[in-house]
């Protein structure tokens, strides 16, 4: 595997290229701790994530991602940059244009935005401990004063709004679950049997699973013990291969 970093709009991006490409690509949308700089990324420094990259590339997948302005909370600015990154990778590499998307935590919010922007260009979506609603997360954080102040400031910075526009932002998030519920590509949801910063999202996850089942759309849900994190790629690869039967 080889890897390289580059910048788009002053944001660092990284691509991991396999020794034996299979022609398919994976875009990663990371959580709050996700970062990319000139020399490294969260996905190369964290042991569990690095193993995931290694397993994906060993199966021939080209993996790419961007810093996306750090804690972007699914801002349109971050989604636009992710789309620009996608088009750049498609121009530079010989790859099938329909990609797999892996979104962890907060990254699910950017994935929801991309579903509308990349119609026909997403092959599958895998959500790891996802945050599906900013509103739900803000309500959860209200119970902890320090964390509430922090999330409000992060929303102001990432969405480039004033504090008095927060409520309006939260209202615009209503109905976004339907984008995931109605998407016709395969979806994998993975959660860990432990407390997480997104515990308040479980009701929405249950609703999403049920809506997709009722609509006859492909959905698989996995509960994993924290020490079984290494099984994540295996769960996703099964769906990857199935969705690749139709090029």
mmCIF file of C-alpha atoms in Angstrom:
data_model
loop_
_atom_site.group_PDB
_atom_site.id
_atom_site.type_symbol
_atom_site.label_atom_id
_atom_site.label_comp_id
_atom_site.label_asym_id
_atom_site.label_seq_id
_atom_site.Cartn_x
_atom_site.Cartn_y
_atom_site.Cartn_z
ATOM 1 C CA UNK A 1 0.000 0.000 0.000
ATOM 2 C CA UNK A 2 1.156 3.509 -0.793
ATOM 3 C CA UNK A 3 -0.292 6.741 0.540
ATOM 4 C CA UNK A 4 0.042 10.423 -0.178
ATOM 5 C CA UNK A 5 -1.316 13.714 1.125
ATOM 6 C CA UNK A 6 -2.404 16.788 -0.803
ATOM 7 C CA UNK A 7 -4.476 19.891 -0.224
ATOM 8 C CA UNK A 8 -7.834 21.092 -1.531
ATOM 9 C CA UNK A 9 -8.891 24.583 -0.450
ATOM 10 C CA UNK A 10 -6.140 24.521 2.206
ATOM 11 C CA UNK A 11 -7.557 21.334 3.751
ATOM 12 C CA UNK A 12 -5.281 18.308 3.881
ATOM 13 C CA UNK A 13 -6.493 15.106 2.230
ATOM 14 C CA UNK A 14 -5.049 11.600 2.153
ATOM 15 C CA UNK A 15 -5.359 8.696 -0.270
ATOM 16 C CA UNK A 16 -4.295 5.081 0.332
ATOM 17 C CA UNK A 17 -3.626 3.109 -2.845
ATOM 18 C CA UNK A 18 -3.550 -0.715 -2.779
ATOM 19 C CA UNK A 19 -0.819 -2.801 -4.399
ATOM 20 C CA UNK A 20 -3.465 -4.681 -6.400
ATOM 21 C CA UNK A 21 -6.420 -2.338 -7.070
ATOM 22 C CA UNK A 22 -9.839 -3.893 -7.562
ATOM 23 C CA UNK A 23 -11.168 -0.755 -9.254
ATOM 24 C CA UNK A 24 -13.437 0.326 -6.382
ATOM 25 C CA UNK A 25 -13.006 3.198 -3.922
ATOM 26 C CA UNK A 26 -14.040 4.036 -0.369
ATOM 27 C CA UNK A 27 -14.533 7.560 0.975
ATOM 28 C CA UNK A 28 -14.266 7.977 4.750
ATOM 29 C CA UNK A 29 -16.146 10.709 6.626
ATOM 30 C CA UNK A 30 -14.696 10.819 10.121
ATOM 31 C CA UNK A 31 -15.964 11.675 13.590
ATOM 32 C CA UNK A 32 -15.002 14.569 15.856
ATOM 33 C CA UNK A 33 -11.465 13.301 16.527
ATOM 34 C CA UNK A 34 -10.789 12.782 12.802
ATOM 35 C CA UNK A 35 -7.956 14.854 11.311
ATOM 36 C CA UNK A 36 -5.562 14.951 8.384
ATOM 37 C CA UNK A 37 -2.356 16.974 8.249
ATOM 38 C CA UNK A 38 0.652 17.089 5.963
ATOM 39 C CA UNK A 39 2.197 13.859 7.257
ATOM 40 C CA UNK A 40 -0.459 11.774 8.970
ATOM 41 C CA UNK A 41 -4.107 11.305 9.841
ATOM 42 C CA UNK A 42 -6.270 9.909 12.606
ATOM 43 C CA UNK A 43 -6.699 6.840 10.410
ATOM 44 C CA UNK A 44 -2.947 6.208 10.279
ATOM 45 C CA UNK A 45 -2.247 7.063 13.946
ATOM 46 C CA UNK A 46 -5.088 5.155 15.626
ATOM 47 C CA UNK A 47 -4.242 1.435 15.727
ATOM 48 C CA UNK A 48 -7.799 0.204 15.126
ATOM 49 C CA UNK A 49 -8.456 2.596 12.231
ATOM 50 C CA UNK A 50 -5.050 1.860 10.687
ATOM 51 C CA UNK A 51 -5.898 -1.855 10.677
ATOM 52 C CA UNK A 52 -9.176 -1.040 8.961
ATOM 53 C CA UNK A 53 -7.342 0.888 6.225
ATOM 54 C CA UNK A 54 -4.893 -2.001 5.878
ATOM 55 C CA UNK A 55 -7.681 -4.543 5.496
ATOM 56 C CA UNK A 56 -9.588 -2.446 2.958
ATOM 57 C CA UNK A 57 -6.487 -1.851 0.818
ATOM 58 C CA UNK A 58 -5.457 -5.506 1.101
ATOM 59 C CA UNK A 59 -8.789 -6.310 -0.572
ATOM 60 C CA UNK A 60 -7.935 -3.881 -3.367
ATOM 61 C CA UNK A 61 -9.873 -0.793 -2.304
ATOM 62 C CA UNK A 62 -8.555 2.720 -2.837
ATOM 63 C CA UNK A 63 -9.368 4.699 0.320
ATOM 64 C CA UNK A 64 -9.504 8.482 0.549
ATOM 65 C CA UNK A 65 -10.670 11.222 2.911
ATOM 66 C CA UNK A 66 -10.179 14.863 3.888
ATOM 67 C CA UNK A 67 -9.761 16.855 7.084
ATOM 68 C CA UNK A 68 -13.076 18.509 6.069
ATOM 69 C CA UNK A 69 -12.572 21.535 8.305
ATOM 70 C CA UNK A 70 -12.345 19.436 11.466
ATOM 71 C CA UNK A 71 -15.539 19.362 13.532
ATOM 72 C CA UNK A 72 -17.779 20.255 10.603
ATOM 73 C CA UNK A 73 -21.103 18.858 11.926
ATOM 74 C CA UNK A 74 -22.303 18.083 8.403
ATOM 75 C CA UNK A 75 -21.986 21.655 7.144
ATOM 76 C CA UNK A 76 -22.681 22.354 3.470
ATOM 77 C CA UNK A 77 -19.114 23.664 3.227
ATOM 78 C CA UNK A 78 -17.745 20.279 4.327
ATOM 79 C CA UNK A 79 -20.097 18.377 1.996
ATOM 80 C CA UNK A 80 -19.031 20.573 -0.935
ATOM 81 C CA UNK A 81 -15.368 19.841 -0.192
ATOM 82 C CA UNK A 82 -16.051 16.104 0.039
ATOM 83 C CA UNK A 83 -17.733 16.260 -3.375
ATOM 84 C CA UNK A 84 -14.770 18.180 -4.824
ATOM 85 C CA UNK A 85 -12.424 15.535 -3.390
ATOM 86 C CA UNK A 86 -14.510 12.783 -4.982
ATOM 87 C CA UNK A 87 -14.331 14.362 -8.433
ATOM 88 C CA UNK A 88 -10.579 14.935 -8.108
ATOM 89 C CA UNK A 89 -9.948 11.300 -7.166
ATOM 90 C CA UNK A 90 -12.091 10.111 -10.071
ATOM 91 C CA UNK A 91 -9.970 12.205 -12.463
ATOM 92 C CA UNK A 92 -6.644 11.072 -11.048
ATOM 93 C CA UNK A 93 -7.289 7.361 -10.490
ATOM 94 C CA UNK A 94 -8.738 4.584 -12.631
ATOM 95 C CA UNK A 95 -11.785 3.706 -10.546
ATOM 96 C CA UNK A 96 -15.442 2.802 -10.825
ATOM 97 C CA UNK A 97 -17.403 6.034 -10.337
ATOM 98 C CA UNK A 98 -19.810 4.501 -7.811
ATOM 99 C CA UNK A 99 -18.072 4.553 -4.422
ATOM 100 C CA UNK A 100 -18.573 3.108 -0.975
ATOM 101 C CA UNK A 101 -18.925 5.613 1.877
ATOM 102 C CA UNK A 102 -17.897 4.892 5.469
ATOM 103 C CA UNK A 103 -19.123 7.483 7.985
ATOM 104 C CA UNK A 104 -18.277 7.395 11.666
ATOM 105 C CA UNK A 105 -20.100 9.407 14.328
ATOM 106 C CA UNK A 106 -20.498 13.011 13.181
ATOM 107 C CA UNK A 107 -19.447 11.936 9.668
ATOM 108 C CA UNK A 108 -22.943 10.529 9.145
ATOM 109 C CA UNK A 109 -24.255 14.106 8.929
ATOM 110 C CA UNK A 110 -21.967 14.832 5.973
ATOM 111 C CA UNK A 111 -22.990 11.506 4.424
ATOM 112 C CA UNK A 112 -26.654 12.582 4.576
ATOM 113 C CA UNK A 113 -25.774 15.765 2.679
ATOM 114 C CA UNK A 114 -23.802 13.804 0.077
ATOM 115 C CA UNK A 115 -26.672 11.436 -0.657
ATOM 116 C CA UNK A 116 -28.522 14.276 -2.391
ATOM 117 C CA UNK A 117 -25.399 15.671 -4.039
ATOM 118 C CA UNK A 118 -24.076 12.327 -5.332
ATOM 119 C CA UNK A 119 -27.182 10.597 -6.648
ATOM 120 C CA UNK A 120 -26.127 7.515 -8.580
ATOM 121 C CA UNK A 121 -22.507 7.822 -7.453
ATOM 122 C CA UNK A 122 -22.834 6.088 -4.052
ATOM 123 C CA UNK A 123 -22.649 2.299 -4.083
ATOM 124 C CA UNK A 124 -23.140 1.668 -0.360
ATOM 125 C CA UNK A 125 -23.022 3.484 2.980
ATOM 126 C CA UNK A 126 -21.649 2.074 6.224
ATOM 127 C CA UNK A 127 -22.419 3.981 9.426
ATOM 128 C CA UNK A 128 -20.324 3.394 12.541
ATOM 129 C CA UNK A 129 -21.899 4.648 15.811
ATOM 130 C CA UNK A 130 -23.607 7.372 13.774
ATOM 131 C CA UNK A 131 -24.893 10.781 14.771
ATOM 132 C CA UNK A 132 -28.018 11.111 12.623
ATOM 133 C CA UNK A 133 -29.438 14.297 14.131
ATOM 134 C CA UNK A 134 -27.721 17.441 15.399
ATOM 135 C CA UNK A 135 -30.938 18.346 17.206
ATOM 136 C CA UNK A 136 -30.965 15.095 19.188
ATOM 137 C CA UNK A 137 -27.299 15.510 20.042
ATOM 138 C CA UNK A 138 -27.756 19.100 21.217
ATOM 139 C CA UNK A 139 -30.695 18.020 23.408
ATOM 140 C CA UNK A 140 -28.498 15.315 24.916
ATOM 141 C CA UNK A 141 -25.668 17.773 25.610
ATOM 142 C CA UNK A 142 -27.996 20.290 27.305
ATOM 143 C CA UNK A 143 -27.778 18.106 30.404
ATOM 144 C CA UNK A 144 -24.046 18.874 30.635
ATOM 145 C CA UNK A 145 -23.420 22.632 30.674
ATOM 146 C CA UNK A 146 -19.790 22.550 29.531
ATOM 147 C CA UNK A 147 -20.447 20.171 26.636
ATOM 148 C CA UNK A 148 -23.531 22.128 25.605
ATOM 149 C CA UNK A 149 -21.580 25.381 25.348
ATOM 150 C CA UNK A 150 -18.914 23.595 23.349
ATOM 151 C CA UNK A 151 -21.305 22.038 20.817
ATOM 152 C CA UNK A 152 -23.084 25.384 20.343
ATOM 153 C CA UNK A 153 -19.766 27.086 19.568
ATOM 154 C CA UNK A 154 -18.765 24.281 17.198
ATOM 155 C CA UNK A 155 -22.060 24.661 15.313
ATOM 156 C CA UNK A 156 -21.557 28.425 15.084
ATOM 157 C CA UNK A 157 -18.040 27.940 13.703
ATOM 158 C CA UNK A 158 -18.745 25.051 11.340
ATOM 159 C CA UNK A 159 -22.004 26.341 9.863
ATOM 160 C CA UNK A 160 -20.816 29.955 9.938
ATOM 161 C CA UNK A 161 -23.897 31.245 11.740
ATOM 162 C CA UNK A 162 -24.722 33.387 14.780
ATOM 163 C CA UNK A 163 -25.899 31.945 18.086
ATOM 164 C CA UNK A 164 -29.432 33.215 17.486
ATOM 165 C CA UNK A 165 -29.544 31.097 14.307
ATOM 166 C CA UNK A 166 -28.929 27.797 16.122
ATOM 167 C CA UNK A 167 -32.648 26.991 16.483
ATOM 168 C CA UNK A 168 -33.176 27.653 12.777
ATOM 169 C CA UNK A 169 -30.299 25.294 11.957
ATOM 170 C CA UNK A 170 -31.799 22.557 14.115
ATOM 171 C CA UNK A 171 -35.166 22.957 12.363
ATOM 172 C CA UNK A 172 -33.534 22.528 8.949
ATOM 173 C CA UNK A 173 -32.219 19.153 10.138
ATOM 174 C CA UNK A 174 -35.732 17.757 10.534
ATOM 175 C CA UNK A 175 -36.550 15.216 7.875
ATOM 176 C CA UNK A 176 -32.930 14.409 7.012
ATOM 177 C CA UNK A 177 -33.452 10.858 8.278
ATOM 178 C CA UNK A 178 -35.717 10.267 5.280
ATOM 179 C CA UNK A 179 -32.746 10.677 2.925
ATOM 180 C CA UNK A 180 -31.092 7.653 4.520
ATOM 181 C CA UNK A 181 -34.356 5.754 4.854
ATOM 182 C CA UNK A 182 -35.220 6.136 1.159
ATOM 183 C CA UNK A 183 -31.755 5.647 -0.382
ATOM 184 C CA UNK A 184 -31.772 2.557 -2.586
ATOM 185 C CA UNK A 185 -28.163 1.474 -1.982
ATOM 186 C CA UNK A 186 -27.134 -1.137 0.637
ATOM 187 C CA UNK A 187 -26.574 0.221 4.137
ATOM 188 C CA UNK A 188 -24.656 -1.175 7.097
ATOM 189 C CA UNK A 189 -25.016 0.210 10.629
ATOM 190 C CA UNK A 190 -22.542 -0.798 13.316
ATOM 191 C CA UNK A 191 -22.844 0.112 16.994
ATOM 192 C CA UNK A 192 -20.806 -0.901 20.006
ATOM 193 C CA UNK A 193 -22.190 -2.386 23.216
ATOM 194 C CA UNK A 194 -20.882 0.480 25.351
ATOM 195 C CA UNK A 195 -21.796 4.048 26.197
ATOM 196 C CA UNK A 196 -20.852 6.567 23.530
ATOM 197 C CA UNK A 197 -21.187 10.286 22.923
ATOM 198 C CA UNK A 198 -24.127 9.517 20.610
ATOM 199 C CA UNK A 199 -26.292 7.364 22.876
ATOM 200 C CA UNK A 200 -29.211 9.716 22.244
ATOM 201 C CA UNK A 201 -29.313 8.615 18.599
ATOM 202 C CA UNK A 202 -30.512 5.045 19.241
ATOM 203 C CA UNK A 203 -34.200 5.827 18.731
ATOM 204 C CA UNK A 204 -33.421 7.355 15.329
ATOM 205 C CA UNK A 205 -31.268 4.379 14.373
ATOM 206 C CA UNK A 206 -34.142 2.041 15.237
ATOM 207 C CA UNK A 207 -36.518 4.161 13.145
ATOM 208 C CA UNK A 208 -34.097 4.134 10.212
ATOM 209 C CA UNK A 209 -33.721 0.355 10.325
ATOM 210 C CA UNK A 210 -37.496 -0.167 10.492
ATOM 211 C CA UNK A 211 -38.244 2.300 7.680
ATOM 212 C CA UNK A 212 -35.761 0.564 5.375
ATOM 213 C CA UNK A 213 -37.119 -2.872 6.271
ATOM 214 C CA UNK A 214 -40.681 -1.706 5.608
ATOM 215 C CA UNK A 215 -39.598 -0.320 2.235
ATOM 216 C CA UNK A 216 -37.739 -3.522 1.336
ATOM 217 C CA UNK A 217 -34.408 -1.694 1.105
ATOM 218 C CA UNK A 218 -31.124 -3.452 1.998
ATOM 219 C CA UNK A 219 -30.069 -2.834 5.611
ATOM 220 C CA UNK A 220 -27.877 -4.770 8.032
ATOM 221 C CA UNK A 221 -27.317 -3.875 11.681
ATOM 222 C CA UNK A 222 -24.535 -5.174 13.913
ATOM 223 C CA UNK A 223 -23.903 -4.755 17.640
ATOM 224 C CA UNK A 224 -20.253 -5.333 18.493
ATOM 225 C CA UNK A 225 -18.291 -5.495 21.703
ATOM 226 C CA UNK A 226 -15.580 -2.787 21.788
ATOM 227 C CA UNK A 227 -12.843 -5.423 21.640
ATOM 228 C CA UNK A 228 -14.406 -6.760 18.416
ATOM 229 C CA UNK A 229 -13.734 -3.521 16.490
ATOM 230 C CA UNK A 230 -11.450 -5.505 14.180
ATOM 231 C CA UNK A 231 -14.582 -7.214 12.803
ATOM 232 C CA UNK A 232 -15.878 -3.958 11.296
ATOM 233 C CA UNK A 233 -14.174 -4.362 7.884
ATOM 234 C CA UNK A 234 -15.452 -7.928 7.595
ATOM 235 C CA UNK A 235 -19.043 -6.785 8.169
ATOM 236 C CA UNK A 236 -18.694 -4.038 5.552
ATOM 237 C CA UNK A 237 -16.805 -6.078 2.959
ATOM 238 C CA UNK A 238 -19.653 -8.577 2.710
ATOM 239 C CA UNK A 239 -21.999 -5.768 1.623
ATOM 240 C CA UNK A 240 -19.327 -4.191 -0.575
ATOM 241 C CA UNK A 241 -18.892 -7.361 -2.598
ATOM 242 C CA UNK A 242 -22.625 -7.910 -2.935
ATOM 243 C CA UNK A 243 -23.212 -4.369 -4.215
ATOM 244 C CA UNK A 244 -20.359 -4.703 -6.730
ATOM 245 C CA UNK A 245 -22.100 -7.464 -8.670
ATOM 246 C CA UNK A 246 -23.868 -4.682 -10.579
ATOM 247 C CA UNK A 247 -21.185 -2.367 -11.932
#
